[in-house]
mmCIF file with all atom_site columns, C-alpha atoms in Angstrom:
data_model
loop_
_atom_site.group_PDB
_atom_site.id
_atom_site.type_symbol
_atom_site.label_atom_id
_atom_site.label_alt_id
_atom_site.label_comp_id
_atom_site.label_asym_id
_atom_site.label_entity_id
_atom_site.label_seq_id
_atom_site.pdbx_PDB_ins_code
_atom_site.Cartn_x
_atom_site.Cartn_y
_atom_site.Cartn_z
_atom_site.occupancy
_atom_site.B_iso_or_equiv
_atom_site.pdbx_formal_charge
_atom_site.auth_seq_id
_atom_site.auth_comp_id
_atom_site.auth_asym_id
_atom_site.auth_atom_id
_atom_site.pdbx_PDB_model_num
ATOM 1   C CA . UNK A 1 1   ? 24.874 46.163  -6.645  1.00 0.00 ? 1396 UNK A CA 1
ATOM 2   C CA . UNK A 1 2   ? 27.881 47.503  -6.060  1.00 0.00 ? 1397 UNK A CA 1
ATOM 3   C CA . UNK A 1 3   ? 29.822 49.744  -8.866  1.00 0.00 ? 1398 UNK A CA 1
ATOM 4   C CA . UNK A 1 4   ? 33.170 49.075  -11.011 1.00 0.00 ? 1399 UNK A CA 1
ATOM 5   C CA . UNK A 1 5   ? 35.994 50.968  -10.228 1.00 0.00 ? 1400 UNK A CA 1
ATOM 6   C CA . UNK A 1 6   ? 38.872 51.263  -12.766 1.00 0.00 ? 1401 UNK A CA 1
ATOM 7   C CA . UNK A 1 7   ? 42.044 53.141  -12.722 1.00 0.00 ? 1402 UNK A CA 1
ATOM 8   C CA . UNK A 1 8   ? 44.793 54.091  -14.977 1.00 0.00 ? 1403 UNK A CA 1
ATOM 9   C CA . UNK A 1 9   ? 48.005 55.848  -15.386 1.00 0.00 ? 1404 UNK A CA 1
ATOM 10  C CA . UNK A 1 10  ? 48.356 57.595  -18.932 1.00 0.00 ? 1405 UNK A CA 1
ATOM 11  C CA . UNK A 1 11  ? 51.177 60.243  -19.839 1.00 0.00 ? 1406 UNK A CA 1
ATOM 12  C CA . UNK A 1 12  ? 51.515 61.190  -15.817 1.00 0.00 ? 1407 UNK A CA 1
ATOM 13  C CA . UNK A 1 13  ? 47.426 61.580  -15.756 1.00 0.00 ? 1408 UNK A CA 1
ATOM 14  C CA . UNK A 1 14  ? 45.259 59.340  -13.536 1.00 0.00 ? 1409 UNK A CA 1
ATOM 15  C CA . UNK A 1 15  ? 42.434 58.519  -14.622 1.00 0.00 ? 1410 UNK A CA 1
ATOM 16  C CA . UNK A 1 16  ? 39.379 56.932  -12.886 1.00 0.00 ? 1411 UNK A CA 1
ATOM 17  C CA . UNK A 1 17  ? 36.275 55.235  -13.949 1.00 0.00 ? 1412 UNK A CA 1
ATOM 18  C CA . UNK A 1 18  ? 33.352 54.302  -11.511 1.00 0.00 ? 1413 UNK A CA 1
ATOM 19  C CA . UNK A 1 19  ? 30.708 52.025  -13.653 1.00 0.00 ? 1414 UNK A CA 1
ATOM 20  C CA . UNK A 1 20  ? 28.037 49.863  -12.918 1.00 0.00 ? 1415 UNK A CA 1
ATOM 21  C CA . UNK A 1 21  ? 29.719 47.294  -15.323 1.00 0.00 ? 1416 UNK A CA 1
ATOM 22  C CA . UNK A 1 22  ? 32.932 45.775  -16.530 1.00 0.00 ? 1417 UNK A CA 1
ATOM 23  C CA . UNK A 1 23  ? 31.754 46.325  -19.902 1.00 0.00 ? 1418 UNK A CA 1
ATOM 24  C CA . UNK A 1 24  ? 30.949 49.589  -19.742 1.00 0.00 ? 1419 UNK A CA 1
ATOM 25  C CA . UNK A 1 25  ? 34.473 50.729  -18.488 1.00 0.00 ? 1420 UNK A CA 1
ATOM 26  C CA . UNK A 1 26  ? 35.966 48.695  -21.131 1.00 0.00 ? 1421 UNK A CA 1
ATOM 27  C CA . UNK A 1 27  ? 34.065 50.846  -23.804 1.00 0.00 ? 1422 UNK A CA 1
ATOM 28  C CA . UNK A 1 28  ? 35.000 53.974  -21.780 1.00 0.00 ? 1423 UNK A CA 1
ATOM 29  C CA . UNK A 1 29  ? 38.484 53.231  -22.179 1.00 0.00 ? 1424 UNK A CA 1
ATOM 30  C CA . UNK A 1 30  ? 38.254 52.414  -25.512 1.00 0.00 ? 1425 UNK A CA 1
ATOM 31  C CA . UNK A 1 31  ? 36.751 55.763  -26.302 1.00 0.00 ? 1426 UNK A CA 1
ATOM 32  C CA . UNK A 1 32  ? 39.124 57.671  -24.277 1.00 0.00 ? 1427 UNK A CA 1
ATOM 33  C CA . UNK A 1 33  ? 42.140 56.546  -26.179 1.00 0.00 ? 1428 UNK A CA 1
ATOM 34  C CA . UNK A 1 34  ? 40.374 56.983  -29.633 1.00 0.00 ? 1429 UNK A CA 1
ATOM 35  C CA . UNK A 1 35  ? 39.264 60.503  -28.524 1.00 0.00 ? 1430 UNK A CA 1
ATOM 36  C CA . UNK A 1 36  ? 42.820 60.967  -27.891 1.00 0.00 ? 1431 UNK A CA 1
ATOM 37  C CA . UNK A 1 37  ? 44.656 60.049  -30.665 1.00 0.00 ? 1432 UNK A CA 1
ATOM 38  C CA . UNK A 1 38  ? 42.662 57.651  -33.025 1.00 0.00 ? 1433 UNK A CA 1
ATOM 39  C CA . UNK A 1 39  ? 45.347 56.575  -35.145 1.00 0.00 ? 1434 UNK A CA 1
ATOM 40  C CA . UNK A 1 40  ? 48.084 55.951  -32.119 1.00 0.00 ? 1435 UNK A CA 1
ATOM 41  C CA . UNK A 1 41  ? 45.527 53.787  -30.722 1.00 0.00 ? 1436 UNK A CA 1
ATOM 42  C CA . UNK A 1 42  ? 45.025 51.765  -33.944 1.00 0.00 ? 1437 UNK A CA 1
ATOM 43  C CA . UNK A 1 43  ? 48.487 51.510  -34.496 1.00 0.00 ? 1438 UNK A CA 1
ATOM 44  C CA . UNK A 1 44  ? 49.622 50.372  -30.815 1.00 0.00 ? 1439 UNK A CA 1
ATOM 45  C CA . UNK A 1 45  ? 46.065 47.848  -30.985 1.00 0.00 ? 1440 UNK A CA 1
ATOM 46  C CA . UNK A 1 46  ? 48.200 46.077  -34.085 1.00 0.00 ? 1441 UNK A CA 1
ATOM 47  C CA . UNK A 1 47  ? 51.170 46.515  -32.496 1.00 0.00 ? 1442 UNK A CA 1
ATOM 48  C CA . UNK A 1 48  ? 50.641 44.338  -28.976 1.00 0.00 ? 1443 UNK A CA 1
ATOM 49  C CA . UNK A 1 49  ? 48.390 41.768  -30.425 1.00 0.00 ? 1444 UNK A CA 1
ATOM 50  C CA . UNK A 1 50  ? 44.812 43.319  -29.253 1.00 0.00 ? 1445 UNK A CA 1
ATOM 51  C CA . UNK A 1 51  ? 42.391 40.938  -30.857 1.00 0.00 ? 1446 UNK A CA 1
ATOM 52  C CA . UNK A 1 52  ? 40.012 43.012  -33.389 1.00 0.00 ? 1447 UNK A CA 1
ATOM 53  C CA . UNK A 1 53  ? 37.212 42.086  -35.898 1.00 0.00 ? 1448 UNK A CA 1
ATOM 54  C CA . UNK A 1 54  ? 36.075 43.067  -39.627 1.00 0.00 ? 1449 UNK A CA 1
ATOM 55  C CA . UNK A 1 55  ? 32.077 42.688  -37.715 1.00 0.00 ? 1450 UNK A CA 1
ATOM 56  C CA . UNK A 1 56  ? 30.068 44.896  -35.734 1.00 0.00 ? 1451 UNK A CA 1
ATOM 57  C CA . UNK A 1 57  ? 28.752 41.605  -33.769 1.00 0.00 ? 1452 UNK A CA 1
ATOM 58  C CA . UNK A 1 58  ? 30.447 38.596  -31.880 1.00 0.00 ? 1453 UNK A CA 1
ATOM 59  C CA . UNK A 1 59  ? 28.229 35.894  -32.718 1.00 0.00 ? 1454 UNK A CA 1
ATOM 60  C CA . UNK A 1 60  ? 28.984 32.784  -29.960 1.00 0.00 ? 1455 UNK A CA 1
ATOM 61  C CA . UNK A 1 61  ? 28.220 28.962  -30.926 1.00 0.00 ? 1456 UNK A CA 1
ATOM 62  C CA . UNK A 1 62  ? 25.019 29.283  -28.391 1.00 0.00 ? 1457 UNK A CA 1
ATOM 63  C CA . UNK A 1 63  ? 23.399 31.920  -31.050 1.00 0.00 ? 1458 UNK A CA 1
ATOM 64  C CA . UNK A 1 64  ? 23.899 34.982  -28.426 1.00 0.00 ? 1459 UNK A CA 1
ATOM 65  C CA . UNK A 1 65  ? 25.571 38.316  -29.854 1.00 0.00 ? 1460 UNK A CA 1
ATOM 66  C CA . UNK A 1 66  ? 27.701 40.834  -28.641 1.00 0.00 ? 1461 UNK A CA 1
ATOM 67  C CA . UNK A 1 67  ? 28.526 43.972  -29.958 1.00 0.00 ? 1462 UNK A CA 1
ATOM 68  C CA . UNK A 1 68  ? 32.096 44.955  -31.084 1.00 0.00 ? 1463 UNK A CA 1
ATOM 69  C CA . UNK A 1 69  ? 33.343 48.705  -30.057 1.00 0.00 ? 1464 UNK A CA 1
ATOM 70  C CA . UNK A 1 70  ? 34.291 50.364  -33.314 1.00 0.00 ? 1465 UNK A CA 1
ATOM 71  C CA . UNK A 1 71  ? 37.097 51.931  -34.354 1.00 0.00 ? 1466 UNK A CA 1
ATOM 72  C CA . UNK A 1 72  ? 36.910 52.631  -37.911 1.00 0.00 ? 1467 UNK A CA 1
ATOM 73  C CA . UNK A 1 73  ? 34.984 51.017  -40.957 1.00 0.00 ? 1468 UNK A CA 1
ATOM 74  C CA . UNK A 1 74  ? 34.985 47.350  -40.750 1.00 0.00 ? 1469 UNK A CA 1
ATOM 75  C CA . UNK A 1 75  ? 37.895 47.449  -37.838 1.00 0.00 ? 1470 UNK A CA 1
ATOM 76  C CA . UNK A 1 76  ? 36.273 46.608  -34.499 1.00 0.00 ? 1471 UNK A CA 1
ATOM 77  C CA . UNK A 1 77  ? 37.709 45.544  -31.109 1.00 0.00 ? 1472 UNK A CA 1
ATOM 78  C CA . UNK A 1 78  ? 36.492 42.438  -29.198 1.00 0.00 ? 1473 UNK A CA 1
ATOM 79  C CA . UNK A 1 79  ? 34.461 42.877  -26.553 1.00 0.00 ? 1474 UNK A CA 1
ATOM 80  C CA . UNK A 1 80  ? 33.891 39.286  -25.141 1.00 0.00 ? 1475 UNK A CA 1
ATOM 81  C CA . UNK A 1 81  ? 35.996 39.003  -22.639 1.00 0.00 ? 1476 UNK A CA 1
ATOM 82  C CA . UNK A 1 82  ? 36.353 38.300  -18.856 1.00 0.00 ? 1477 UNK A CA 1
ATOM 83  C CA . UNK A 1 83  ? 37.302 41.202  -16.309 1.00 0.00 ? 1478 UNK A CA 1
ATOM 84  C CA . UNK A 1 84  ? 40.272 38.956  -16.120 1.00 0.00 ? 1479 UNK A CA 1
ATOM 85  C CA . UNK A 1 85  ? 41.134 39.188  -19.893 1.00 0.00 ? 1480 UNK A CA 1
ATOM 86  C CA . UNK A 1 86  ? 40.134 43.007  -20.144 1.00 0.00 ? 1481 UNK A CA 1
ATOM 87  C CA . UNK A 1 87  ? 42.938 43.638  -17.439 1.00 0.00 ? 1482 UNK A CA 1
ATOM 88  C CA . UNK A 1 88  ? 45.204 41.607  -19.829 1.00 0.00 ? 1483 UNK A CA 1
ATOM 89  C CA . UNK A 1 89  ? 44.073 44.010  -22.546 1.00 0.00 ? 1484 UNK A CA 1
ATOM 90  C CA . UNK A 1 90  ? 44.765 47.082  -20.255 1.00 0.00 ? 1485 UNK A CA 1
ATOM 91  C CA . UNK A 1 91  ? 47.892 46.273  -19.253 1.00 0.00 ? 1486 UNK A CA 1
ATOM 92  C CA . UNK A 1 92  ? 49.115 45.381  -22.452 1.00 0.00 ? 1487 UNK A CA 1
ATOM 93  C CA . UNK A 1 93  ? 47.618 48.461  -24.360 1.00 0.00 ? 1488 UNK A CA 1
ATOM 94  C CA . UNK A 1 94  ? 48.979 50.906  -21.871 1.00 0.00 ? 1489 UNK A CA 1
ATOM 95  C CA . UNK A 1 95  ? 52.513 49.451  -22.400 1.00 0.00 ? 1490 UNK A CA 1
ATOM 96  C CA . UNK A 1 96  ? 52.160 49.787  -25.732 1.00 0.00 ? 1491 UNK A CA 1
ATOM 97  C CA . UNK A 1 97  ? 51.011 52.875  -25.512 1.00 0.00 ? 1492 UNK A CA 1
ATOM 98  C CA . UNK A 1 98  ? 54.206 54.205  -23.427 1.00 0.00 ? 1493 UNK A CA 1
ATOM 99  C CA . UNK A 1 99  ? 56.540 52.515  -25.330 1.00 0.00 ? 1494 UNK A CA 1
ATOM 100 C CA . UNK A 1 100 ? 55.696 54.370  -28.712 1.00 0.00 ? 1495 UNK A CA 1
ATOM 101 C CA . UNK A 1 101 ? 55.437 57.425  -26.639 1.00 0.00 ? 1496 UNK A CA 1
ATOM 102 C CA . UNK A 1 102 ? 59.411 56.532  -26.079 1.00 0.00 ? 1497 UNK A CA 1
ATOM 103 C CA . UNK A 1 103 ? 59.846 55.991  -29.572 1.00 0.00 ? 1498 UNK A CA 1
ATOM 104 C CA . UNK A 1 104 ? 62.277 53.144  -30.219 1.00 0.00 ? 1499 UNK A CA 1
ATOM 105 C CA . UNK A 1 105 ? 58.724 50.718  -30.446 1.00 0.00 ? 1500 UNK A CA 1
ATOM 106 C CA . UNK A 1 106 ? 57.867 52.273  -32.977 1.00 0.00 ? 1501 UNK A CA 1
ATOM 107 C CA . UNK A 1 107 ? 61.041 52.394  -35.223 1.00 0.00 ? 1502 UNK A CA 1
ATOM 108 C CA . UNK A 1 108 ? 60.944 48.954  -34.625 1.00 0.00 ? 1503 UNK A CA 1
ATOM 109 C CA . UNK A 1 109 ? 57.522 48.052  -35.796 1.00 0.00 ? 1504 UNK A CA 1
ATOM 110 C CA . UNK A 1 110 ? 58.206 50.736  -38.924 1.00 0.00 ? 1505 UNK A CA 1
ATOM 111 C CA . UNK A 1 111 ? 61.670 48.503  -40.128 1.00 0.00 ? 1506 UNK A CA 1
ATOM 112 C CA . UNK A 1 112 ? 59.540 45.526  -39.712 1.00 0.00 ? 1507 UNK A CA 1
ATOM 113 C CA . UNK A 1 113 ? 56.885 46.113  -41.773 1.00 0.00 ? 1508 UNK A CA 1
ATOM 114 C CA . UNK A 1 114 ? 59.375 47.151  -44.734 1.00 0.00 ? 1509 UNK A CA 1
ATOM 115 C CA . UNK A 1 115 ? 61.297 44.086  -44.389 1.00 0.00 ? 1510 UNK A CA 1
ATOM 116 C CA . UNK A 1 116 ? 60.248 40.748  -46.315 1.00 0.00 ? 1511 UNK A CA 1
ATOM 117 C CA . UNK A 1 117 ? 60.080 38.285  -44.012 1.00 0.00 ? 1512 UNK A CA 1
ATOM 118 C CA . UNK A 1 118 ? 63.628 35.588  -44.436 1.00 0.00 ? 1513 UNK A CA 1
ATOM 119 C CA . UNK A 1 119 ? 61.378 32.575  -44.177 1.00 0.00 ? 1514 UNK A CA 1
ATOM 120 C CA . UNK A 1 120 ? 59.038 31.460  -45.376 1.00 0.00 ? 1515 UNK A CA 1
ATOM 121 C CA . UNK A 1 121 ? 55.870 29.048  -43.860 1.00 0.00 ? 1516 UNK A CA 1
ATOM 122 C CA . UNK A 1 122 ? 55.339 26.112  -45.044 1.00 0.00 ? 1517 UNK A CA 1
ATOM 123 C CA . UNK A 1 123 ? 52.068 24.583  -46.692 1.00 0.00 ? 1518 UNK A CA 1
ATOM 124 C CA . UNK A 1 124 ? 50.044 22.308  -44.492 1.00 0.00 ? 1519 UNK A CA 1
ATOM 125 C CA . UNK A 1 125 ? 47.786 19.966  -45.392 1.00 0.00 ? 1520 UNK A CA 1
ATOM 126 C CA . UNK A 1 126 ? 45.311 18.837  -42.240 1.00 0.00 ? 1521 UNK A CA 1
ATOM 127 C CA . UNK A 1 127 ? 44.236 14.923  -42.800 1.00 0.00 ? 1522 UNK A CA 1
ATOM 128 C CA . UNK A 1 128 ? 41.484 13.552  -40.773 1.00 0.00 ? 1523 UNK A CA 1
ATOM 129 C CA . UNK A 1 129 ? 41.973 10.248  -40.816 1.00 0.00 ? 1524 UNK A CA 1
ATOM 130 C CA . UNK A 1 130 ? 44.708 8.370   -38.791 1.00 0.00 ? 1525 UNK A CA 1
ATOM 131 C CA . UNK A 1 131 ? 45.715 5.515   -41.188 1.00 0.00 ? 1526 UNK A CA 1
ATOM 132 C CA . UNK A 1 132 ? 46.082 7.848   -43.882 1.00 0.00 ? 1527 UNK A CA 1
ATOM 133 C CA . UNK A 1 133 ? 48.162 10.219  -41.901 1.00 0.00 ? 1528 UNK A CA 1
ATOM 134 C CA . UNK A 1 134 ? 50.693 7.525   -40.863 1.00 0.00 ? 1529 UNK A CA 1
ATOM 135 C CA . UNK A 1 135 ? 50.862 5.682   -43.990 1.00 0.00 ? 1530 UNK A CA 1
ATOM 136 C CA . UNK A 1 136 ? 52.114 9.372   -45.431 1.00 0.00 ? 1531 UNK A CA 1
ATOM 137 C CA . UNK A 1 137 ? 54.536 9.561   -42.210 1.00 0.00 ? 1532 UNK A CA 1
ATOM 138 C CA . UNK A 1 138 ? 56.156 6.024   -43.164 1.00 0.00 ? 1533 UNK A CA 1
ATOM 139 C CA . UNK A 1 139 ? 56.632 6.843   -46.664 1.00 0.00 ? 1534 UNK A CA 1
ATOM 140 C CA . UNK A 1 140 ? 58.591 9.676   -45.178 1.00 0.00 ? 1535 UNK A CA 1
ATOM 141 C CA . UNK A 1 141 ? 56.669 12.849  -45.341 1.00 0.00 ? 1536 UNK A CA 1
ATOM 142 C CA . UNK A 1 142 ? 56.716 15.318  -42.283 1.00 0.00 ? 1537 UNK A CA 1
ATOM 143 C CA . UNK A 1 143 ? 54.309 15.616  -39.443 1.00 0.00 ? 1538 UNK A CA 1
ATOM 144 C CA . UNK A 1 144 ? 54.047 19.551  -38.450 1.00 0.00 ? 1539 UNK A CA 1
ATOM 145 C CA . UNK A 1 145 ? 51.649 19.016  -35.560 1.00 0.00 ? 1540 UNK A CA 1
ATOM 146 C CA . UNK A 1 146 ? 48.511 17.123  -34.612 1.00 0.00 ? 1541 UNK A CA 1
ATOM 147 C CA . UNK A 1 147 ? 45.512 18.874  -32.862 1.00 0.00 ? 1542 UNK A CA 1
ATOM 148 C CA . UNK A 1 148 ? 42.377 18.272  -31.181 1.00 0.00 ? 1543 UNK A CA 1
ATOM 149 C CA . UNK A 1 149 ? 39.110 18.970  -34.295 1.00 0.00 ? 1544 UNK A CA 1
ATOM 150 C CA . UNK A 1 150 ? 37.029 21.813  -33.109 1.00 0.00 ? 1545 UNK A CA 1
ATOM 151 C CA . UNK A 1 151 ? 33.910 20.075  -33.812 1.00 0.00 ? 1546 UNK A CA 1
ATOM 152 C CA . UNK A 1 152 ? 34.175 17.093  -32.245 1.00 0.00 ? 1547 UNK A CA 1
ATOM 153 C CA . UNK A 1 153 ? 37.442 17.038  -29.928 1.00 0.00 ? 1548 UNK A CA 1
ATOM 154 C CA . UNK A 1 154 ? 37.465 13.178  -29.677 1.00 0.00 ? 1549 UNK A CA 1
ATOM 155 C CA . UNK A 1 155 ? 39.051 13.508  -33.206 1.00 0.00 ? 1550 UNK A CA 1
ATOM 156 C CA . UNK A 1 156 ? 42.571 14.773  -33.691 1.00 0.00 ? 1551 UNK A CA 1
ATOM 157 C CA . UNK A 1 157 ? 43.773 16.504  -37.145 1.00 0.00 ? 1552 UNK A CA 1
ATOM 158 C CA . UNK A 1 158 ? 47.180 15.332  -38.661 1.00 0.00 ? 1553 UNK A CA 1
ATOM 159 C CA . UNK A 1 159 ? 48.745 18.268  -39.916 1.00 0.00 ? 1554 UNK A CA 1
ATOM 160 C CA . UNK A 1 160 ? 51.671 17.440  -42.719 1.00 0.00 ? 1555 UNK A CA 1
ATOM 161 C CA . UNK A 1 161 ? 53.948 19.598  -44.604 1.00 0.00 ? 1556 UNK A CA 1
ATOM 162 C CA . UNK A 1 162 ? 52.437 20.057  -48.195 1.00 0.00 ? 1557 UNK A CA 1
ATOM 163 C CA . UNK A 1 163 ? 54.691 19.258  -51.097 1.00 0.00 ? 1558 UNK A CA 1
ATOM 164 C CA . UNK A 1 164 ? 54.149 17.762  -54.377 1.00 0.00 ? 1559 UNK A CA 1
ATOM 165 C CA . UNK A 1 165 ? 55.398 14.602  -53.349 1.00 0.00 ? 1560 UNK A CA 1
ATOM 166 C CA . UNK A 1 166 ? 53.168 14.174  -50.083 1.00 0.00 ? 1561 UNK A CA 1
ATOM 167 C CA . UNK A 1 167 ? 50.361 14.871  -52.304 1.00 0.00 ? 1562 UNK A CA 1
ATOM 168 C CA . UNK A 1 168 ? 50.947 12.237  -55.046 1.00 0.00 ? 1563 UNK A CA 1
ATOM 169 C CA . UNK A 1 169 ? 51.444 9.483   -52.542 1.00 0.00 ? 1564 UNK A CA 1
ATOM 170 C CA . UNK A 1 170 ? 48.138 10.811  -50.925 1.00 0.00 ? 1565 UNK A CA 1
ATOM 171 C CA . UNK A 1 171 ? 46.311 10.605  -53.932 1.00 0.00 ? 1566 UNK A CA 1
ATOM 172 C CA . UNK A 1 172 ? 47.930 6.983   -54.500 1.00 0.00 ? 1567 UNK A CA 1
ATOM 173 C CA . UNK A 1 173 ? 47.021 6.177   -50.930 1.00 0.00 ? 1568 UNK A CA 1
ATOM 174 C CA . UNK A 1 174 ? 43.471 7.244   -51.081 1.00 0.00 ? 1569 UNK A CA 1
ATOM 175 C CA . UNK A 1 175 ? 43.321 5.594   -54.450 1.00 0.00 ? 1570 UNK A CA 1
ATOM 176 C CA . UNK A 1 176 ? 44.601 2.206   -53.188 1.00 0.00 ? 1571 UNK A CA 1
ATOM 177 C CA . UNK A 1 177 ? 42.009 2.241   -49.906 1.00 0.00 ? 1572 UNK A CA 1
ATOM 178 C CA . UNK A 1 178 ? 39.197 3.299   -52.403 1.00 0.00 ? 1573 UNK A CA 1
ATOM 179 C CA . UNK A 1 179 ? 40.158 0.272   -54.674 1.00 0.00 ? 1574 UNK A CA 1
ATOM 180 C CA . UNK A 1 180 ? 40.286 -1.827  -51.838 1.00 0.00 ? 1575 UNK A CA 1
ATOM 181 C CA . UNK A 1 181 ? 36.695 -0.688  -50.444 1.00 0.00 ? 1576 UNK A CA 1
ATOM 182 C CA . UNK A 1 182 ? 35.164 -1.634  -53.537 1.00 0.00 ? 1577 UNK A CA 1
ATOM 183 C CA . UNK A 1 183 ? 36.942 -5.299  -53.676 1.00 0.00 ? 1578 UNK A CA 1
ATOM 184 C CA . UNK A 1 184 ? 35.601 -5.380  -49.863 1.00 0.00 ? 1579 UNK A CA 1
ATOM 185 C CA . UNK A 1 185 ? 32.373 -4.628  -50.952 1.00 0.00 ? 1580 UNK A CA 1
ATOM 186 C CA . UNK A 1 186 ? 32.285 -7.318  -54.042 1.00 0.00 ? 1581 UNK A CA 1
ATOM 187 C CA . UNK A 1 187 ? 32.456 -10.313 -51.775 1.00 0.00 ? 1582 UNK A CA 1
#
């Protein structure tokens, strides 16, 4: 079996990694950034979108675990990946990285956190059923999106804008098919 070799430029060092796994240089660079500067790492982790975890574990659907590397109490990064996807994550942490080492990143992600956001998202109601969803449509509600349910893709979700009037002319709806159900079920 031949070993892993990984390679990196960090503030004009090169560093090099020869593992037996893809895994293990992913936790190696993990621990070489939090060695380094723990709360730069965190911070540039939020700040390009790495995906992280409140568990220790990554539980799949099959019932098999993997672990998470930590970073601090309840904060954990994602280790499930591809070799493919962990070069995604190196790339785009070392960027990140750089860039707040340049500064201007940083200010950036600093004015953004102290500013409210202008607008703001709208409440969505997901409805499962298809007759329902267009009735609501033709009485003039909005349709967000639709997508695909997780748990059985056959079935798509009907995702509406949420307002008081889209939910009284549910209720009414699902009144009105319940009503006409039981008069179904009388003959």
């Amino acid at each position: 079996m031949s070993n892993q070799i990984f390679k990196m430029e960090v503030d004009g060092k090169t560093i090099t990694w020869e593992e037996k796994s893809h895994a293990q240089i992913f936790r190696n660079f993990w621990k070489y950034f939090m060695e380094k500067d723990l709360q730069k790492t965190i911070t540039t982790i939020e700040l390009v979108g790495i995906r992280t975890s409140n568990l220790p574990f990554f539980e799949s659907i099959n019932g098999s675990k993997k672990k998470n590397i930590f970073v601090t109490a309840d904060y954990y990064v994602y280790t499930h990946l591809t070799p493919a996807a962990m070069q995604k994550v190196y790339t785009k942490f070392i960027s990140g990285w750089e860039k707040q080492n340049d500064g201007p990143l940083n200010k950036e992600f600093e004015n953004t956190l102290d500013q409210p956001q202008d607008e703001e998202k709208p409440k969505l109601k997901n409805i499962y059923k298809k007759s329902l969803a267009m009735d609501l449509v033709r009485a003039g509600h909005d349709l967000h999106h639709t997508m695909r349910n997780r748990s059985n893709p056959k079935y798509q979700i009907y995702v509406l804008v949420e307002t008081p009037e889209m939910i009284r002319d549910l209720l009414a709806l699902v009144e009105r098919d319940e009503r006409l159900y039981q008069e179904g079920q009388k003959k």
